[in-house]
PDB file of C-alpha atoms in Angstrom:
ATOM      1  CA  MET B 250     111.312  85.109  84.398  1.00  0.00           C
ATOM      2  CA  ILE B 251     109.389  85.869  81.216  1.00  0.00           C
ATOM      3  CA  ASP B 252     112.681  86.245  78.578  1.00  0.00           C
ATOM      4  CA  HIS B 253     111.701  88.580  75.490  1.00  0.00           C
ATOM      5  CA  ASN B 254     114.309  87.111  73.350  1.00  0.00           C
ATOM      6  CA  VAL B 255     112.440  83.684  73.774  1.00  0.00           C
ATOM      7  CA  ASP B 256     109.421  82.648  71.258  1.00  0.00           C
ATOM      8  CA  GLY B 257     107.918  80.446  73.516  1.00  0.00           C
ATOM      9  CA  PRO B 258     104.388  80.937  74.506  1.00  0.00           C
ATOM     10  CA  VAL B 259     103.433  83.011  77.485  1.00  0.00           C
ATOM     11  CA  LEU B 260     100.610  82.489  80.365  1.00  0.00           C
ATOM     12  CA  ILE B 261      99.007  85.305  81.514  1.00  0.00           C
ATOM     13  CA  VAL B 262      96.257  84.871  84.148  1.00  0.00           C
ATOM     14  CA  GLY B 263      94.051  87.521  86.128  1.00  0.00           C
ATOM     15  CA  LEU B 264      93.005  86.686  89.312  1.00  0.00           C
ATOM     16  CA  GLY B 265      89.475  87.298  90.753  1.00  0.00           C
ATOM     17  CA  ASN B 266      85.944  85.546  91.979  1.00  0.00           C
ATOM     18  CA  PRO B 267      83.739  84.311  89.266  1.00  0.00           C
ATOM     19  CA  GLY B 268      80.223  85.669  88.969  1.00  0.00           C
ATOM     20  CA  ARG B 269      78.658  88.867  87.747  1.00  0.00           C
ATOM     21  CA  GLU B 270      78.121  89.971  91.185  1.00  0.00           C
ATOM     22  CA  TYR B 271      82.047  89.715  91.697  1.00  0.00           C
ATOM     23  CA  HIS B 272      82.891  91.747  88.576  1.00  0.00           C
ATOM     24  CA  GLN B 273      83.598  95.246  90.238  1.00  0.00           C
ATOM     25  CA  ASN B 274      85.172  93.880  93.193  1.00  0.00           C
ATOM     26  CA  ARG B 275      88.546  95.170  94.767  1.00  0.00           C
ATOM     27  CA  HIS B 276      89.578  91.728  94.504  1.00  0.00           C
ATOM     28  CA  ASN B 277      88.893  91.310  90.726  1.00  0.00           C
ATOM     29  CA  ALA B 278      91.516  93.840  89.630  1.00  0.00           C
ATOM     30  CA  GLY B 279      93.658  90.886  87.996  1.00  0.00           C
ATOM     31  CA  ALA B 280      90.536  89.942  86.170  1.00  0.00           C
ATOM     32  CA  MET B 281      89.711  93.377  85.175  1.00  0.00           C
ATOM     33  CA  ALA B 282      93.270  94.075  83.518  1.00  0.00           C
ATOM     34  CA  VAL B 283      93.150  91.068  81.934  1.00  0.00           C
ATOM     35  CA  ASP B 284      89.861  91.682  80.144  1.00  0.00           C
ATOM     36  CA  ARG B 285      91.362  95.134  79.550  1.00  0.00           C
ATOM     37  CA  LEU B 286      94.581  93.284  78.022  1.00  0.00           C
ATOM     38  CA  ALA B 287      92.441  91.341  75.933  1.00  0.00           C
ATOM     39  CA  ARG B 288      90.567  94.380  74.374  1.00  0.00           C
ATOM     40  CA  VAL B 289      93.784  95.983  73.579  1.00  0.00           C
ATOM     41  CA  LEU B 290      94.926  92.571  71.988  1.00  0.00           C
ATOM     42  CA  GLY B 291      91.664  92.402  69.730  1.00  0.00           C
ATOM     43  CA  VAL B 292      90.355  89.406  71.465  1.00  0.00           C
ATOM     44  CA  SER B 293      87.511  88.411  73.869  1.00  0.00           C
ATOM     45  CA  PHE B 294      86.826  85.355  76.319  1.00  0.00           C
ATOM     46  CA  ARG B 295      84.585  82.911  74.641  1.00  0.00           C
ATOM     47  CA  ARG B 296      85.819  79.575  75.554  1.00  0.00           C
ATOM     48  CA  ARG B 297      86.445  77.779  78.879  1.00  0.00           C
ATOM     49  CA  VAL B 298      89.931  75.433  79.032  1.00  0.00           C
ATOM     50  CA  GLY B 299      89.629  73.234  82.356  1.00  0.00           C
ATOM     51  CA  LEU B 300      88.825  75.804  85.250  1.00  0.00           C
ATOM     52  CA  SER B 301      89.643  78.902  83.431  1.00  0.00           C
ATOM     53  CA  LEU B 302      87.855  81.235  80.735  1.00  0.00           C
ATOM     54  CA  VAL B 303      90.613  81.877  78.386  1.00  0.00           C
ATOM     55  CA  THR B 304      91.532  83.348  75.093  1.00  0.00           C
ATOM     56  CA  GLU B 305      94.366  83.391  72.547  1.00  0.00           C
ATOM     57  CA  ALA B 306      96.519  86.301  70.986  1.00  0.00           C
ATOM     58  CA  ARG B 307      99.628  87.223  69.321  1.00  0.00           C
ATOM     59  CA  ARG B 308     102.235  89.613  69.802  1.00  0.00           C
ATOM     60  CA  ASN B 309     105.606  90.241  68.282  1.00  0.00           C
ATOM     61  CA  ASN B 310     105.110  86.651  66.834  1.00  0.00           C
ATOM     62  CA  ARG B 311     104.745  85.046  70.353  1.00  0.00           C
ATOM     63  CA  ASP B 312     101.536  83.066  71.288  1.00  0.00           C
ATOM     64  CA  ILE B 313      99.658  84.428  74.594  1.00  0.00           C
ATOM     65  CA  THR B 314      97.426  82.877  76.255  1.00  0.00           C
ATOM     66  CA  LEU B 315      95.390  84.866  78.523  1.00  0.00           C
ATOM     67  CA  ALA B 316      93.171  83.428  81.257  1.00  0.00           C
ATOM     68  CA  LYS B 317      90.526  84.118  84.216  1.00  0.00           C
ATOM     69  CA  PRO B 318      90.015  81.046  86.759  1.00  0.00           C
ATOM     70  CA  THR B 319      86.452  80.260  87.274  1.00  0.00           C
ATOM     71  CA  LEU B 320      87.157  78.905  90.637  1.00  0.00           C
ATOM     72  CA  TYR B 321      87.120  81.462  93.559  1.00  0.00           C
ATOM     73  CA  MET B 322      90.011  83.233  94.573  1.00  0.00           C
ATOM     74  CA  ASN B 323      91.597  80.978  97.152  1.00  0.00           C
ATOM     75  CA  GLU B 324      91.215  77.932  94.763  1.00  0.00           C
ATOM     76  CA  SER B 325      93.435  79.969  91.940  1.00  0.00           C
ATOM     77  CA  GLY B 326      96.145  77.285  92.349  1.00  0.00           C
ATOM     78  CA  ARG B 327      94.088  74.312  90.905  1.00  0.00           C
ATOM     79  CA  ALA B 328      93.143  76.700  87.705  1.00  0.00           C
ATOM     80  CA  VAL B 329      96.418  77.853  87.135  1.00  0.00           C
ATOM     81  CA  ALA B 330      98.059  74.673  87.187  1.00  0.00           C
ATOM     82  CA  SER B 331      95.619  72.877  84.858  1.00  0.00           C
ATOM     83  CA  LEU B 332      96.312  75.532  82.643  1.00  0.00           C
ATOM     84  CA  ILE B 333     100.118  74.664  82.754  1.00  0.00           C
ATOM     85  CA  ARG B 334      99.321  71.615  82.024  1.00  0.00           C
ATOM     86  CA  SER B 335      97.030  72.077  78.922  1.00  0.00           C
ATOM     87  CA  SER B 336      99.119  74.881  77.714  1.00  0.00           C
ATOM     88  CA  ARG B 337     102.203  73.520  77.987  1.00  0.00           C
ATOM     89  CA  VAL B 338     103.662  76.549  79.346  1.00  0.00           C
ATOM     90  CA  ASP B 339     107.117  76.758  81.488  1.00  0.00           C
ATOM     91  CA  LEU B 340     106.516  77.892  84.608  1.00  0.00           C
ATOM     92  CA  SER B 341     109.547  80.728  83.493  1.00  0.00           C
ATOM     93  CA  SER B 342     106.825  82.309  81.198  1.00  0.00           C
ATOM     94  CA  LEU B 343     103.771  82.791  83.564  1.00  0.00           C
ATOM     95  CA  LEU B 344     102.664  86.083  84.626  1.00  0.00           C
ATOM     96  CA  VAL B 345     100.258  86.177  87.174  1.00  0.00           C
ATOM     97  CA  ILE B 346      97.953  89.417  87.695  1.00  0.00           C
ATOM     98  CA  CYS B 347      95.987  90.057  91.026  1.00  0.00           C
ATOM     99  CA  ASP B 348      95.149  93.046  93.534  1.00  0.00           C
ATOM    100  CA  ASP B 349      97.277  94.043  96.500  1.00  0.00           C
ATOM    101  CA  LEU B 350      95.947  95.587  99.678  1.00  0.00           C
ATOM    102  CA  ASP B 351      99.414  96.785 100.386  1.00  0.00           C
ATOM    103  CA  LEU B 352      99.866  99.175  97.648  1.00  0.00           C
ATOM    104  CA  PRO B 353      98.120 102.463  97.403  1.00  0.00           C
ATOM    105  CA  LEU B 354      94.774 102.822  95.050  1.00  0.00           C
ATOM    106  CA  GLY B 355      96.369 102.900  91.752  1.00  0.00           C
ATOM    107  CA  ARG B 356      99.581 102.183  91.976  1.00  0.00           C
ATOM    108  CA  ILE B 357     101.064  99.052  89.981  1.00  0.00           C
ATOM    109  CA  ARG B 358     104.240  96.766  90.780  1.00  0.00           C
ATOM    110  CA  LEU B 359     105.964  93.689  88.731  1.00  0.00           C
ATOM    111  CA  ARG B 360     107.981  91.717  90.628  1.00  0.00           C
ATOM    112  CA  PRO B 361     109.672  88.348  88.898  1.00  0.00           C
ATOM    113  CA  GLU B 362     109.120  86.094  92.144  1.00  0.00           C
ATOM    114  CA  GLY B 363     108.328  86.139  95.426  1.00  0.00           C
ATOM    115  CA  GLY B 364     105.939  85.529  98.351  1.00  0.00           C
ATOM    116  CA  SER B 365     101.847  85.543  98.759  1.00  0.00           C
ATOM    117  CA  ALA B 366     102.112  88.592 101.088  1.00  0.00           C
ATOM    118  CA  GLY B 367      98.850  87.284 102.315  1.00  0.00           C
ATOM    119  CA  HIS B 368      97.256  87.341  99.000  1.00  0.00           C
ATOM    120  CA  ARG B 369      94.983  84.048  99.224  1.00  0.00           C
ATOM    121  CA  GLY B 370      94.804  83.597  95.453  1.00  0.00           C
ATOM    122  CA  LEU B 371      98.727  84.007  95.131  1.00  0.00           C
ATOM    123  CA  ALA B 372      99.035  81.493  98.193  1.00  0.00           C
ATOM    124  CA  SER B 373      96.821  78.917  96.160  1.00  0.00           C
ATOM    125  CA  ILE B 374      99.133  79.287  93.329  1.00  0.00           C
ATOM    126  CA  ILE B 375     102.497  78.765  95.448  1.00  0.00           C
ATOM    127  CA  GLU B 376     100.988  75.789  97.088  1.00  0.00           C
ATOM    128  CA  VAL B 377      99.835  74.076  94.271  1.00  0.00           C
ATOM    129  CA  LEU B 378     102.546  74.636  91.976  1.00  0.00           C
ATOM    130  CA  GLY B 379     105.420  74.430  94.806  1.00  0.00           C
ATOM    131  CA  THR B 380     107.190  77.431  93.960  1.00  0.00           C
ATOM    132  CA  THR B 381     107.485  81.474  94.201  1.00  0.00           C
ATOM    133  CA  SER B 382     109.337  81.545  91.015  1.00  0.00           C
ATOM    134  CA  PHE B 383     106.787  83.101  88.787  1.00  0.00           C
ATOM    135  CA  ALA B 384     106.206  86.777  88.092  1.00  0.00           C
ATOM    136  CA  ARG B 385     103.462  88.766  89.370  1.00  0.00           C
ATOM    137  CA  LEU B 386     101.886  92.158  88.736  1.00  0.00           C
ATOM    138  CA  ARG B 387     100.276  93.798  91.750  1.00  0.00           C
ATOM    139  CA  ILE B 388      97.600  96.543  91.282  1.00  0.00           C
ATOM    140  CA  GLY B 389      97.036  98.503  94.547  1.00  0.00           C
ATOM    141  CA  ILE B 390      93.736  98.809  96.091  1.00  0.00           C
ATOM    142  CA  GLY B 391      94.596 100.188  99.181  1.00  0.00           C
ATOM    143  CA  ARG B 392      93.618  99.533 102.623  1.00  0.00           C
ATOM    144  CA  PRO B 393      90.115  99.976 104.252  1.00  0.00           C
ATOM    145  CA  ALA B 394      89.717 103.229 106.684  1.00  0.00           C
ATOM    146  CA  GLY B 395      89.066 102.670 110.403  1.00  0.00           C
ATOM    147  CA  SER B 396      88.754  99.157 111.608  1.00  0.00           C
ATOM    148  CA  MET B 397      86.979  97.581 108.516  1.00  0.00           C
ATOM    149  CA  ASP B 398      87.962  93.650 108.122  1.00  0.00           C
ATOM    150  CA  PRO B 399      90.419  93.661 104.801  1.00  0.00           C
ATOM    151  CA  ALA B 400      88.227  90.557 103.956  1.00  0.00           C
ATOM    152  CA  ASP B 401      85.192  92.722 103.645  1.00  0.00           C
ATOM    153  CA  PHE B 402      86.978  95.686 102.097  1.00  0.00           C
ATOM    154  CA  VAL B 403      88.526  93.405  99.175  1.00  0.00           C
ATOM    155  CA  LEU B 404      84.676  92.046  98.494  1.00  0.00           C
ATOM    156  CA  GLU B 405      83.100  95.542  97.893  1.00  0.00           C
ATOM    157  CA  ASP B 406      83.058  97.227  94.443  1.00  0.00           C
ATOM    158  CA  PHE B 407      85.051 100.421  93.640  1.00  0.00           C
ATOM    159  CA  LEU B 408      83.808 103.864  94.628  1.00  0.00           C
ATOM    160  CA  ASP B 409      82.532 105.597  91.731  1.00  0.00           C
ATOM    161  CA  ASP B 410      85.342 108.212  93.006  1.00  0.00           C
ATOM    162  CA  GLU B 411      87.959 105.466  92.712  1.00  0.00           C
ATOM    163  CA  LEU B 412      87.106 104.585  89.355  1.00  0.00           C
ATOM    164  CA  THR B 413      88.893 107.064  87.391  1.00  0.00           C
ATOM    165  CA  ILE B 414      92.119 106.237  89.291  1.00  0.00           C
ATOM    166  CA  VAL B 415      91.547 102.372  88.946  1.00  0.00           C
ATOM    167  CA  GLY B 416      91.081 102.485  85.117  1.00  0.00           C
ATOM    168  CA  ASP B 417      94.582 104.320  84.900  1.00  0.00           C
ATOM    169  CA  ALA B 418      95.916 102.101  86.869  1.00  0.00           C
ATOM    170  CA  LEU B 419      94.491  99.219  84.762  1.00  0.00           C
ATOM    171  CA  ASP B 420      95.688 100.734  81.179  1.00  0.00           C
ATOM    172  CA  ARG B 421      99.308 101.144  83.193  1.00  0.00           C
ATOM    173  CA  ALA B 422      99.141  97.487  83.773  1.00  0.00           C
ATOM    174  CA  VAL B 423      98.343  96.751  80.206  1.00  0.00           C
ATOM    175  CA  MET B 424     101.177  98.846  79.038  1.00  0.00           C
ATOM    176  CA  CYS B 425     103.672  97.025  81.683  1.00  0.00           C
ATOM    177  CA  VAL B 426     102.429  93.611  80.541  1.00  0.00           C
ATOM    178  CA  GLU B 427     103.276  94.880  76.725  1.00  0.00           C
ATOM    179  CA  GLU B 428     106.419  95.761  78.113  1.00  0.00           C
ATOM    180  CA  VAL B 429     107.096  92.325  79.377  1.00  0.00           C
ATOM    181  CA  LEU B 430     106.385  90.638  76.007  1.00  0.00           C
ATOM    182  CA  ASP B 431     108.588  92.991  73.996  1.00  0.00           C
ATOM    183  CA  ASP B 432     111.250  93.803  76.300  1.00  0.00           C
ATOM    184  CA  GLY B 433     111.316  91.618  79.422  1.00  0.00           C
ATOM    185  CA  VAL B 434     110.492  91.798  83.237  1.00  0.00           C
ATOM    186  CA  ALA B 435     113.221  93.843  84.212  1.00  0.00           C
ATOM    187  CA  ALA B 436     112.492  96.822  81.629  1.00  0.00           C
ATOM    188  CA  ALA B 437     109.141  96.680  82.514  1.00  0.00           C
ATOM    189  CA  MET B 438     109.750  96.734  86.262  1.00  0.00           C
ATOM    190  CA  ASN B 439     112.172  99.793  85.780  1.00  0.00           C
ATOM    191  CA  ALA B 440     109.518 101.586  83.403  1.00  0.00           C
ATOM    192  CA  HIS B 441     106.489 100.959  85.685  1.00  0.00           C
ATOM    193  CA  ASN B 442     107.120 100.158  89.247  1.00  0.00           C
ATOM    194  CA  GLY B 443     107.503 103.903  90.421  1.00  0.00           C
ATOM    195  CA  PRO B 444     104.697 106.165  91.658  1.00  0.00           C
ATOM    196  CA  ALA B 445     102.010 106.838  88.722  1.00  0.00           C
ATOM    197  CA  GLN B 446     102.704 109.734  86.734  1.00  0.00           C
ATOM    198  CA  GLU B 447     100.678 112.886  87.454  1.00  0.00           C
TER     199      GLU B 447
END
């Protein structure tokens, strides 16, 4: 679990599918959050390291690597393993950000560890790393109405009338990550795991 009292480097990975056609998909909420975090930290993704686009930042004298895998979602584990090797970041300093079908649209939930809950990106990371002991921040995208296949739903773009809710969720995800870095996972969970403020 990320310890705010330790000054070691942190790796933050936003999951999604590569390519412009997937950029606004529900499945890309993790990558969207990392893009927004990069803007807040004043950096941009201009470099490729191994199987990911990366950028570096600092916050409170701490080195932070932000990354977006360039592989498809179900191969995320290969990209994350490559990043851990190249950056020499301990698993306890890894935070993965992803979408979540089981959370209502706009909710966010931080956990210090856990299973994949059916998310193929998380499942790939767990399989390749051989552990569930890494922090993850989930961004709720809701479930499809009617009989629509969830696999199709996650590859659709957010609807126009969802964008304000999604934007607010991404802003809160950024604030949650900042709190993780400043005060630790437990404090960030207490502050951000409840319902969105009206």
